[in-house]
CSV table of C-alpha atoms and ligand atoms in Angstrom, one decimal:
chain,number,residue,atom,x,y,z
A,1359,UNK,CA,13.7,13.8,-20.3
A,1360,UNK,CA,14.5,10.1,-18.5
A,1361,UNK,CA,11.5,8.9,-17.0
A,1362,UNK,CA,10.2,5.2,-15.2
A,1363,UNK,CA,6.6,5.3,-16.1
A,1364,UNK,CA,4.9,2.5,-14.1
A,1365,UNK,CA,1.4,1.5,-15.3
A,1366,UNK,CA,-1.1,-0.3,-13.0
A,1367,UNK,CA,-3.6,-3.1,-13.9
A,1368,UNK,CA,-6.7,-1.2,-14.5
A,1369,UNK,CA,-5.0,1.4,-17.2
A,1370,UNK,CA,-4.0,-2.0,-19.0
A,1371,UNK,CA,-6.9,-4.2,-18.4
A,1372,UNK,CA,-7.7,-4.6,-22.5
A,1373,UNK,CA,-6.5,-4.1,-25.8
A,1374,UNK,CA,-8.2,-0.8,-26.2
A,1375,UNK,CA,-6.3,0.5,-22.9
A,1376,UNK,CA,-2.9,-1.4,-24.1
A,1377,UNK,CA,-3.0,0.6,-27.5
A,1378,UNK,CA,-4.6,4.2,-25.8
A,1379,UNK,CA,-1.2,3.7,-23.6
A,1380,UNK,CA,1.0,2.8,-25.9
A,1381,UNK,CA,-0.1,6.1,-27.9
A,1382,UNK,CA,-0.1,8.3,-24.8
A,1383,UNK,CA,3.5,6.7,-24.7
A,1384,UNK,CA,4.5,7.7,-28.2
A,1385,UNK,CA,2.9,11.4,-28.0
A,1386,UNK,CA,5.0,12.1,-25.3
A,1387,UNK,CA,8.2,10.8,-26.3
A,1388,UNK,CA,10.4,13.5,-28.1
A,1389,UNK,CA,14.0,12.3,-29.6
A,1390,UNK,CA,16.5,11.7,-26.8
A,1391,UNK,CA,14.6,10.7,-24.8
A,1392,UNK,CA,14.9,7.6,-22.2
A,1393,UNK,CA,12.1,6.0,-21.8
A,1394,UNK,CA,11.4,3.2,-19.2
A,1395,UNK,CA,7.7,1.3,-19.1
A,1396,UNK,CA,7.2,-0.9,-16.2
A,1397,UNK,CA,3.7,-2.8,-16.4
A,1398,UNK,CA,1.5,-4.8,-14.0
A,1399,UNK,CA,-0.5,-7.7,-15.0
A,1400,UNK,CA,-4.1,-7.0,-16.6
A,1401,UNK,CA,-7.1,-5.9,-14.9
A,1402,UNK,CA,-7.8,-8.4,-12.6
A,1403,UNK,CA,-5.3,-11.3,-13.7
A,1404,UNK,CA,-3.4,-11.6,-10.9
A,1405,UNK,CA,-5.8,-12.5,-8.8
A,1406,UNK,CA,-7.2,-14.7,-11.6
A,1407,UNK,CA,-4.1,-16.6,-11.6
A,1408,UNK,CA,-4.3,-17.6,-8.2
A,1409,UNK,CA,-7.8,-18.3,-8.1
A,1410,UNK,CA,-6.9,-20.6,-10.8
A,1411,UNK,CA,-4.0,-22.3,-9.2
A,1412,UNK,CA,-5.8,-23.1,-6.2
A,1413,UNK,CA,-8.5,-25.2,-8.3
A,1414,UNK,CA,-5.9,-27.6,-9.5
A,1415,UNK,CA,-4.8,-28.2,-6.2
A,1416,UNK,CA,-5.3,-28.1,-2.1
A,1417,UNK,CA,-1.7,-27.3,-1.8
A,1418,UNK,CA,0.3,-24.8,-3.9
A,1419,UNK,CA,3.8,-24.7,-3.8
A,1420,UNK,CA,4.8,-21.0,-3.5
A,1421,UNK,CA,7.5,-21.7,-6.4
A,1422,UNK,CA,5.1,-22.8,-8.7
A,1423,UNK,CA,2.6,-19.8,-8.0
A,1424,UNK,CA,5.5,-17.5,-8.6
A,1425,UNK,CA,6.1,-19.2,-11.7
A,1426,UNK,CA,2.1,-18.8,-12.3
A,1427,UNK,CA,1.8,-15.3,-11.9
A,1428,UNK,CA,4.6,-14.0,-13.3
A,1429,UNK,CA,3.1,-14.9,-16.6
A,1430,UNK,CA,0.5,-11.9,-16.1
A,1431,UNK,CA,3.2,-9.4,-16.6
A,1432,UNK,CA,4.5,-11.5,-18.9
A,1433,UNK,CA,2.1,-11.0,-21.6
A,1434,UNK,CA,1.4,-7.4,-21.1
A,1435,UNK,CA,4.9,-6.0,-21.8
A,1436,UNK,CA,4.8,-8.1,-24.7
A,1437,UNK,CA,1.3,-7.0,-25.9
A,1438,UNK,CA,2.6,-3.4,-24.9
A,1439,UNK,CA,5.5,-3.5,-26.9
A,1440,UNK,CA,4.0,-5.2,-30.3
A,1441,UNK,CA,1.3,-1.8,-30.0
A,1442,UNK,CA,4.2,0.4,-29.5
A,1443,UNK,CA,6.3,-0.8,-32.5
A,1444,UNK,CA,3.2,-0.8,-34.8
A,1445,UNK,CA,2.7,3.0,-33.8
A,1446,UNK,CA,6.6,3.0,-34.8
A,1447,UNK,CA,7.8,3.6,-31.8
A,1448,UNK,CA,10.8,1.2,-31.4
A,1449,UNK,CA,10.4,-0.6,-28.3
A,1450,UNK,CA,11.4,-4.2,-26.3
A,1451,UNK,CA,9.8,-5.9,-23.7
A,1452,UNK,CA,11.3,-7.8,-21.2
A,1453,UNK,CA,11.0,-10.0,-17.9
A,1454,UNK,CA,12.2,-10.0,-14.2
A,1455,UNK,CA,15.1,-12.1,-15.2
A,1456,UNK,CA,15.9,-10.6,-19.0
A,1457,UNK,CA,16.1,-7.1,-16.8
A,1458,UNK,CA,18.5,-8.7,-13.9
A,1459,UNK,CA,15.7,-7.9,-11.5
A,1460,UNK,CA,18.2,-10.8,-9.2
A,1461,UNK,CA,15.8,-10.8,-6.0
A,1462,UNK,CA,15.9,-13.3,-2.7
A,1463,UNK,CA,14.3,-16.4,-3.0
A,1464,UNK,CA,11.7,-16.3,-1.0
A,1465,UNK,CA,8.8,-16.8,-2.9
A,1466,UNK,CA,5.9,-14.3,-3.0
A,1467,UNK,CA,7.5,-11.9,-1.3
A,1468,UNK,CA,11.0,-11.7,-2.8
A,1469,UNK,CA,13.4,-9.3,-1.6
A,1470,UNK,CA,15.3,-7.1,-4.6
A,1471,UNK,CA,19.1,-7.4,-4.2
A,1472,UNK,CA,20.3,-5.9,-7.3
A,1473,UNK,CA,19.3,-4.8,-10.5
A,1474,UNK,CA,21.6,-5.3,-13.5
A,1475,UNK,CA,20.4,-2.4,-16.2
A,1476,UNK,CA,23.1,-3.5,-18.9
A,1477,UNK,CA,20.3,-4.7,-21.0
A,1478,UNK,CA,18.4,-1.9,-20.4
A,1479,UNK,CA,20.8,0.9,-21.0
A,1480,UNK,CA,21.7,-1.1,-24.1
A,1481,UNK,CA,18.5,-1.1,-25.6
A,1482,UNK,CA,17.6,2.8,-24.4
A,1483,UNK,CA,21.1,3.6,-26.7
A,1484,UNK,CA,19.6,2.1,-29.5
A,1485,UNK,CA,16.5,4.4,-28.9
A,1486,UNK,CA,14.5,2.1,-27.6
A,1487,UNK,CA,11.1,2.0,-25.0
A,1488,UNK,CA,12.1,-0.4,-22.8
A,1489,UNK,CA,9.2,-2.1,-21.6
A,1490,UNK,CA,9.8,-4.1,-18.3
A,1491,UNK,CA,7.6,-6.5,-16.1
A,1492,UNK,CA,6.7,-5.1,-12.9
A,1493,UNK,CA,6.5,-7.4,-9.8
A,1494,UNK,CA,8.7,-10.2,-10.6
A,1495,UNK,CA,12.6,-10.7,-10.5
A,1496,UNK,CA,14.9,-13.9,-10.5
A,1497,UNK,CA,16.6,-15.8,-7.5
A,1498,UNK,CA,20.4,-16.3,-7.2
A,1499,UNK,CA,19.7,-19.8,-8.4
A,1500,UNK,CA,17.6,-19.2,-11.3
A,1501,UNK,CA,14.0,-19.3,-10.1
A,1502,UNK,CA,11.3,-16.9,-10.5
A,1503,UNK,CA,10.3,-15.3,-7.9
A,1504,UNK,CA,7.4,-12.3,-7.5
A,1505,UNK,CA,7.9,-9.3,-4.7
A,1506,UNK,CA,4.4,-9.5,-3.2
A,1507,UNK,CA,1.4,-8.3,-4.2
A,1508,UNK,CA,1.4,-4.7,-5.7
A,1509,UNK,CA,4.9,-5.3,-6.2
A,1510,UNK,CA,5.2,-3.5,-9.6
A,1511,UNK,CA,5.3,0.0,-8.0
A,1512,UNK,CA,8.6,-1.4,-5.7
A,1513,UNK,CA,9.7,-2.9,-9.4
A,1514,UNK,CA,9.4,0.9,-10.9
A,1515,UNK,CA,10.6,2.8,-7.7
A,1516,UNK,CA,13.8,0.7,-7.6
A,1517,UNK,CA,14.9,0.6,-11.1
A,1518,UNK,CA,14.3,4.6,-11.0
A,1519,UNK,CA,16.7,4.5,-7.4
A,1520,UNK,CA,19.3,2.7,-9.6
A,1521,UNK,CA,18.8,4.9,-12.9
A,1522,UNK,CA,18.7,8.1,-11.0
A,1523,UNK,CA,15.9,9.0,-12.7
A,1524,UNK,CA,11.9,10.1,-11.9
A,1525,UNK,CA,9.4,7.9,-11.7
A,1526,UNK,CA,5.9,8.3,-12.7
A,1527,UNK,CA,2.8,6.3,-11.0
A,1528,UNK,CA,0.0,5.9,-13.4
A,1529,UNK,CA,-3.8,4.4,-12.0
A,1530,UNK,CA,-7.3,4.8,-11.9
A,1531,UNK,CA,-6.9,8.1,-9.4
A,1532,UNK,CA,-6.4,11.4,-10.4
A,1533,UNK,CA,-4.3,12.3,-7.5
A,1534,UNK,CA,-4.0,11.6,-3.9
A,1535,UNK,CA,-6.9,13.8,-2.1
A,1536,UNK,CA,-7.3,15.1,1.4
A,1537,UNK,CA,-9.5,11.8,2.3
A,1538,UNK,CA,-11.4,9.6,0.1
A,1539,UNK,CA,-13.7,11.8,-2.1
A,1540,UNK,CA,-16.1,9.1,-1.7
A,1541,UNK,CA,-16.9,9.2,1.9
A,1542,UNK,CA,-16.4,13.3,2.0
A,1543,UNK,CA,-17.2,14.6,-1.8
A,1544,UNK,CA,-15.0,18.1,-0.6
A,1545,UNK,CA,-12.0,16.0,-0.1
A,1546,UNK,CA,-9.5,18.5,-1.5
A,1547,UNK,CA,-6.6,17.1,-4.2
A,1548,UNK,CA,-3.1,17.2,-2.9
A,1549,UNK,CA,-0.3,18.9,-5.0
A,1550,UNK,CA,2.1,17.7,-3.0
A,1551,UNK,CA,3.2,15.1,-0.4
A,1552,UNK,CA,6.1,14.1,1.7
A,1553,UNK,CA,6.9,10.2,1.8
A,1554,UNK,CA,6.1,10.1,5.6
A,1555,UNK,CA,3.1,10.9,5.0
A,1556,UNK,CA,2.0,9.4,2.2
A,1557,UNK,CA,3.1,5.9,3.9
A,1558,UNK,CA,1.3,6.3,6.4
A,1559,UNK,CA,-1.8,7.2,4.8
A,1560,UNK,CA,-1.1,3.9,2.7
A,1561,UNK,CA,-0.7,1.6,6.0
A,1562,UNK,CA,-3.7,3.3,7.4
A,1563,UNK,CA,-6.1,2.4,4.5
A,1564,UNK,CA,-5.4,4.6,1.7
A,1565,UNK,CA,-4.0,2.2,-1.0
A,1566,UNK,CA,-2.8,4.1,-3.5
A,1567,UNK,CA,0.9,2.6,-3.4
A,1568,UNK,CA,2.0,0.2,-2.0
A,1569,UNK,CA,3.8,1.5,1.5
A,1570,UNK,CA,7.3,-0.9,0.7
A,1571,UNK,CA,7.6,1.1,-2.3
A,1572,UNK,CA,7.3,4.6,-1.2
A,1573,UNK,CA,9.6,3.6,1.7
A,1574,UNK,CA,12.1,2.8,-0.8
A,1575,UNK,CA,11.4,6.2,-2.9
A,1576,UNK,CA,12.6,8.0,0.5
A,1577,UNK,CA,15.6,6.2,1.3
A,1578,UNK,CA,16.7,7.0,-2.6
A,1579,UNK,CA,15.2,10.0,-2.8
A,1580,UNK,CA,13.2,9.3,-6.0
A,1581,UNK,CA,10.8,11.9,-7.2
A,1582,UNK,CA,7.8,10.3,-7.0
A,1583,UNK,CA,4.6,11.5,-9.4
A,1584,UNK,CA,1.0,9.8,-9.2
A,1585,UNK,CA,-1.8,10.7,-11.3
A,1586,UNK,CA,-4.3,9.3,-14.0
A,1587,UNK,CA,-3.1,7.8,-17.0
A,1588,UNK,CA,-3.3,9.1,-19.8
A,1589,UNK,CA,-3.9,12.7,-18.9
A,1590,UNK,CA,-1.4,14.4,-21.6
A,1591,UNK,CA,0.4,17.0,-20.7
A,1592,UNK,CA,-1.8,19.1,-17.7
A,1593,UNK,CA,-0.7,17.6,-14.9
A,1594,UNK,CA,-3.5,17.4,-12.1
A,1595,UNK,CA,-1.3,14.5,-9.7
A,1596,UNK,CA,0.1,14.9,-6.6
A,1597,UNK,CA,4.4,14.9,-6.2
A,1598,UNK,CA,5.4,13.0,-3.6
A,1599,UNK,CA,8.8,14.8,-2.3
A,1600,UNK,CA,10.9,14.8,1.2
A,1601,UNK,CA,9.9,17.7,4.0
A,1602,UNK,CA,12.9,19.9,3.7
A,1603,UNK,CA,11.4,21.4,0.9
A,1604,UNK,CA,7.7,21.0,1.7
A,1605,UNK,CA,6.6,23.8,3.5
A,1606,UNK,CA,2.8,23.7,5.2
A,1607,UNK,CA,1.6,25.3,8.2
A,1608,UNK,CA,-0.9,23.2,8.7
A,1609,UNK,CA,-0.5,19.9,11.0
A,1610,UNK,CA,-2.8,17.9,9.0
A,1611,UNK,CA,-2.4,16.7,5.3
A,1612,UNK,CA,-5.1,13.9,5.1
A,1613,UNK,CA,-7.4,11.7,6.9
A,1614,UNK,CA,-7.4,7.6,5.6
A,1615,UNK,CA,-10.3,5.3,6.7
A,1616,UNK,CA,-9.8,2.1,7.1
A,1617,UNK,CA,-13.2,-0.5,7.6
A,1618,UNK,CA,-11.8,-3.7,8.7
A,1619,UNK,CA,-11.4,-3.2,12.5
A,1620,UNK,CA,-12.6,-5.2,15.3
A,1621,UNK,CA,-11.7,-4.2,19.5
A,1622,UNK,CA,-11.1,-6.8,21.9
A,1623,UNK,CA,-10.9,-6.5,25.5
A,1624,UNK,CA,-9.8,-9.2,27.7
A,1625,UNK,CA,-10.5,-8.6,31.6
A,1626,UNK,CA,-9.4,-10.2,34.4
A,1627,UNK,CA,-6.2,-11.3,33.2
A,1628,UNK,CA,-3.6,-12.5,35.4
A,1629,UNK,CA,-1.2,-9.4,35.6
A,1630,UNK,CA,2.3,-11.2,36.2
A,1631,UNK,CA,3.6,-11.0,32.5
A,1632,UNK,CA,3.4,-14.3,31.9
A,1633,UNK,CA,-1.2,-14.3,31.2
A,1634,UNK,CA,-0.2,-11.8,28.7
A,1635,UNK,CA,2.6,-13.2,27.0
A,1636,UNK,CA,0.9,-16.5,26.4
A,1637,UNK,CA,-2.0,-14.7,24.8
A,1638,UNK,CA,0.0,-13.1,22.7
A,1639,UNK,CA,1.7,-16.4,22.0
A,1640,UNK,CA,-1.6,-17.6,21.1
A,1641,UNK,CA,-2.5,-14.4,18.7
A,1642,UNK,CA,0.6,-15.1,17.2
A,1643,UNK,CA,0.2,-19.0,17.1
A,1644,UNK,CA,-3.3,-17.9,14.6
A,1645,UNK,CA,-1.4,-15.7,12.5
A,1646,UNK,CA,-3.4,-12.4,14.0
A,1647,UNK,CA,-1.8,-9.6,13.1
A,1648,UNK,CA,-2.6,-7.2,16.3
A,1649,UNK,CA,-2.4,-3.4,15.8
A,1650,UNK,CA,-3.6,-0.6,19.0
A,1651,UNK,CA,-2.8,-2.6,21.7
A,1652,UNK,CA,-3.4,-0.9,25.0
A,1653,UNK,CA,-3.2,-2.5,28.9
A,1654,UNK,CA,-5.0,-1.4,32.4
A,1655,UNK,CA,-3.8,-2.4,35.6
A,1656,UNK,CA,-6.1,-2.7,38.2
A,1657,UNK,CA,-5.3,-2.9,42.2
A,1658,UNK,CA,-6.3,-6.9,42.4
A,1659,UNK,CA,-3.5,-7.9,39.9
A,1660,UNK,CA,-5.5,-8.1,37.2
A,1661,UNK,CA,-5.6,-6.6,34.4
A,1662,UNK,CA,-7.7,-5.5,31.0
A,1663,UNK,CA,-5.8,-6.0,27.7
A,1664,UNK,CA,-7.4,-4.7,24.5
A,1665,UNK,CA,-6.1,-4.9,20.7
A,1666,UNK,CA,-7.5,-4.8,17.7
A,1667,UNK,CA,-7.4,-6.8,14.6
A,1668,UNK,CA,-9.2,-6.8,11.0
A,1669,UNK,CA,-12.5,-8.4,11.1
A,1670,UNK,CA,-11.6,-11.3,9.2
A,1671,UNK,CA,-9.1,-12.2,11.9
A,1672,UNK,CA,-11.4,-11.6,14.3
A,1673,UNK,CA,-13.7,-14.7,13.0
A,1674,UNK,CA,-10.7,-16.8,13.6
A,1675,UNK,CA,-9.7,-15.8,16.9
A,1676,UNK,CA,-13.6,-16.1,18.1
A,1677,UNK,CA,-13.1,-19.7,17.5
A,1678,UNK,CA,-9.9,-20.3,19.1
A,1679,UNK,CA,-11.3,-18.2,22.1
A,1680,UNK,CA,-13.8,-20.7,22.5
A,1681,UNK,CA,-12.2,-23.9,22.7
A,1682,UNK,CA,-9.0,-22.0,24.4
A,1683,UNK,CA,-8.1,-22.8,28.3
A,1684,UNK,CA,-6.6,-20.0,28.8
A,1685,UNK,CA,-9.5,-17.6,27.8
A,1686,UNK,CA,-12.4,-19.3,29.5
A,1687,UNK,CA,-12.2,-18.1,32.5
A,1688,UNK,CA,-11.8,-14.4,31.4
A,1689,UNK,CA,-14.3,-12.1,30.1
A,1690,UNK,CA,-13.8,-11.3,26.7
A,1691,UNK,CA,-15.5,-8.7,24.9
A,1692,UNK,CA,-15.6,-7.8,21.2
A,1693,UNK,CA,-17.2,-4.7,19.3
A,1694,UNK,CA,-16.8,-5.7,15.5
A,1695,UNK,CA,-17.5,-3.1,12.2
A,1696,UNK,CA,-15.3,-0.3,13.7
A,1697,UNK,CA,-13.6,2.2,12.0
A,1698,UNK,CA,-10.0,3.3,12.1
A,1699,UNK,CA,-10.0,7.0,10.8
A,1700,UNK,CA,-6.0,8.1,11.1
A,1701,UNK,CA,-4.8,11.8,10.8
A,1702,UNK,CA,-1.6,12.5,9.4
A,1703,UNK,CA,1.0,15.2,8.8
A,1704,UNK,CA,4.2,16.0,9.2
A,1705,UNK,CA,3.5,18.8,11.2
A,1706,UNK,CA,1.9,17.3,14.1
A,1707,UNK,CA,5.5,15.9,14.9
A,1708,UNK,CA,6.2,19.6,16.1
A,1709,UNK,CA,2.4,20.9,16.4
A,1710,UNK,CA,0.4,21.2,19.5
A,1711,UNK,CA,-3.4,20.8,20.4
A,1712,UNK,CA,-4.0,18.2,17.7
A,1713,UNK,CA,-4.9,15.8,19.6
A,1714,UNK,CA,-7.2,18.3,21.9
A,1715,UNK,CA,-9.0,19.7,18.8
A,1716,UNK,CA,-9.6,15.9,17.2
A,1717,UNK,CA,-11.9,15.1,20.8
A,1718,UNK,CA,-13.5,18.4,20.9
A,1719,UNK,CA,-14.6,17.6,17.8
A,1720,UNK,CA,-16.1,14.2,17.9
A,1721,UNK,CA,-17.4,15.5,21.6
A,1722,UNK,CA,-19.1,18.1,20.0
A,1723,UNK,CA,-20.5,16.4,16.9
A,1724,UNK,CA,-21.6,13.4,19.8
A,1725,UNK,CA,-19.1,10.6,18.0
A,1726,UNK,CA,-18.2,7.8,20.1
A,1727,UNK,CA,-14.7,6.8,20.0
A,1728,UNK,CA,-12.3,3.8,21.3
A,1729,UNK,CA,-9.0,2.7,21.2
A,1730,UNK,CA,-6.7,5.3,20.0
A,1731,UNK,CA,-2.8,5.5,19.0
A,1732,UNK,CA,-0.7,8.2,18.0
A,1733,UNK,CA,2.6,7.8,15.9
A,1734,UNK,CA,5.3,11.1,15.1
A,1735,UNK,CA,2.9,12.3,12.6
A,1736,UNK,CA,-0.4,10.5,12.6
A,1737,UNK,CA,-3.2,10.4,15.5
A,1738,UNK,CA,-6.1,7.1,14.8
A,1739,UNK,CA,-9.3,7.0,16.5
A,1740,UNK,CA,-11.5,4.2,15.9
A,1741,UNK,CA,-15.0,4.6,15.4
A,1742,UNK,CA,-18.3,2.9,14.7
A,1743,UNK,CA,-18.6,2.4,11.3
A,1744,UNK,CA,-21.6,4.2,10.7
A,1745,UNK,CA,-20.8,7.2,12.4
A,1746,UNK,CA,-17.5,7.2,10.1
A,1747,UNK,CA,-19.0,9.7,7.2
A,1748,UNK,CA,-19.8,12.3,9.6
A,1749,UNK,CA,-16.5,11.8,11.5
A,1750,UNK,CA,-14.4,11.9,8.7
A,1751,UNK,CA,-17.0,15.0,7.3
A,1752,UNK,CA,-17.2,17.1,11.0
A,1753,UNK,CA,-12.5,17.0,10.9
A,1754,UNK,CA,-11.9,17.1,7.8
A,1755,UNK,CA,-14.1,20.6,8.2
A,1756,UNK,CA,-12.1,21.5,11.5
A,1757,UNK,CA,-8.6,21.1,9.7
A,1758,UNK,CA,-9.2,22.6,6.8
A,1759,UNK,CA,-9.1,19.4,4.5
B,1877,LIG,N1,0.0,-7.9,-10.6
B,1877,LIG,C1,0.5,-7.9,-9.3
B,1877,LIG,C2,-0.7,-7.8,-8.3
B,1877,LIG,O1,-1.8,-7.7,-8.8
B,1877,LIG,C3,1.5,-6.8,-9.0
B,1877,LIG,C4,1.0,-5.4,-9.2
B,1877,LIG,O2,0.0,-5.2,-10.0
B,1877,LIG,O3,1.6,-4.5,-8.7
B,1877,LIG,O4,-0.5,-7.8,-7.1
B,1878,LIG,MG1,-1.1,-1.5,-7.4
């Protein structure tokens, strides 16, 4: 069988992991087979790298940080492919540019624009494991450049789009569960999952993938399969697949909590378009990224905005508020360590009463709850943080998770 097999940091983070790979790698492979590593950086390097780059200096060019970082992935294919070959499993390692990974140049967050496998397909029709740095790729003009961080699952998802082939997620999970097993320890494991949803458990606070990648599975189609390393051949991962063929009656499929949430309401604003579009200028001006925005008009022309933002941003705009003209005259109140906990399944885009049976719910179980947004298949309701366990415990309960 063809297979992308993508390993994260933390199933590479020393030799001992490098070589238990390597042989997990050469148990599996039977004759014929095409074989297709791509690896991240080790255990923690990455952010090692950059930890180290901003010692030397205040200001680091983004060119030379690619440079910097792509050296992590660098040195595991190698190390990968030298335990490989002395198991005798034939095998080459290479880099963004030896694999014609040619990407935008924008640094740090480089786009992929094409892939040019010759190399590759060269090497897996002389039998060879091909061994390939995840995360980095090489600009038009010869630079190199890194796709952003968690970028090696976009590096395996798009080489297996251009091969045709599977692609296999290996980390330190055993699957993708229901919720997080650590908040509700009945969180159920998932055999399967559609793209939809598992993006937008991932932009809700499940970081299992990175969302750009699994978007990019979808639009190709490419079976997806994430599970432990190392597990041999019983698979107990979840297969990430398109709806046609996933059939579930029920609406829900998962609940991901995400801790970094502050609310901000503004009132008395000016309600003529222009109050709100210069605070919005201004959230923009700090770099706050605002999600669940919601407005109230009131009879006097004014009105209440509210938004939140991660609580990190929230320190930020606290300061801005105060030396800000625009805000002083406006009461602006702030309820910090909030929880986002976000439902999602495909088939709330067609179910009813969703909604209805998430507020009986927290009604009944006495849960205060804010801001809340909806998307096709996904209702969030933010929380206080230490009323999450028993949120997360009291739905998971009522949806059969
Ligand atoms: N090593 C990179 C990072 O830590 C890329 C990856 O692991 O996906 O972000
Ligand atoms: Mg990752």
């Amino acid at each position: 069988m063809n297979v992308i097999q993508k390993y994260g940091g933390t199933s590479l983070e020393s030799i001992e992991k490098i070589r238990a790979v390597a042989k997990h790698i050469a148990s599996i492979r039977k004759e014929g087979d095409g074989i297709v590593i791509v690896a991240s950086a080790m255990g923690k390097t990455t952010d090692e790298l950059i930890a180290l780059a901003n010692e030397v200096g205040k200001e680091v060019p983004k060119r030379e940080l690619d440079a910097l970082l792509a050296t992590g992935e660098q040195k595991t294919v190698a190390l990968l492919a030298i335990a490989l070959q002395n198991l005798g499993v034939p095998a080459v390692s290479m880099t963004g540019f030896q694999s014609g990974f040619i990407t935008t140049d924008h640094h740090s967050k480089a786009r992929i624009k094409e892939i040019n496998t010759e190399r590759t397909e060269q090497y897996l029709k002389e039998g060879k494991v091909v061994v390939l740095t995840g995360f980095q790729g090489i600009s038009e003009e010869g630079d190199i450049t890194t796709l952003g961080r968690g970028g090696s699952d976009t590096t395996a998802v798009a080489i297996a789009a251009q091969m045709g082939w599977d692609c296999e997620i290996y980390t330190d999970v055993d699957a993708i569960f229901t919720t997080d097993p650590k908040i509700n320890p009945n969180a159920r494991k998932l055999d399967r999952i559609t793209y939809e949803e598992l993006m937008e458990l991932a932009s809700t606070g499940a970081a299992v993938m990175e969302t750009r990648s699994v978007e990019l599975a979808k639009k190709y189609n490419v079976k997806l399969y994430i599970g432990r390393s190392l597990e041999g051949n019983i698979r107990k991962g979840t297969y990430v697949m398109n709806d046609s063929i996933y059939i579930e009656e029920m609406p829900v499929t998962g609940i991901s909590i995400s801790d970094d949430c502050s609310i901000y309401s503004l009132r008395g604003l000016e309600n003529d378009g222009v109050a709100i579009a210069n605070l919005f200028q201004l959230l923009a001006d700090l770099h706050i990224n605002v999600d669940m925005i919601s407005k109230q008009t009131y009879e006097n022309n004014k009105c209440t905005i509210s938004f939140s933002c991660t609580d990190e941003q929230a320190s930020d705009l606290d300061k801005a508020i105060e030396n800000h003209e625009l805000l002083r005259e406006i009461l602006v109140e702030k309820q910090p360590n909030l929880s986002i906990l976000s439902l999602v399944g495909v088939g709330m885009a067609t179910a009813t009463g969703v909604a209805s049976k998430v507020f009986s719910i927290l009604a009944k179980e006495g849960i205060q709850y804010y801001q809340i947004t909806t998307s096709e298949i996904s209702i969030s309701v933010t929380v206080n943080r230490d009323e999450k366990i028993k949120a997360v415990i009291a739905l998971c309960e009522a949806f059969g998770l």
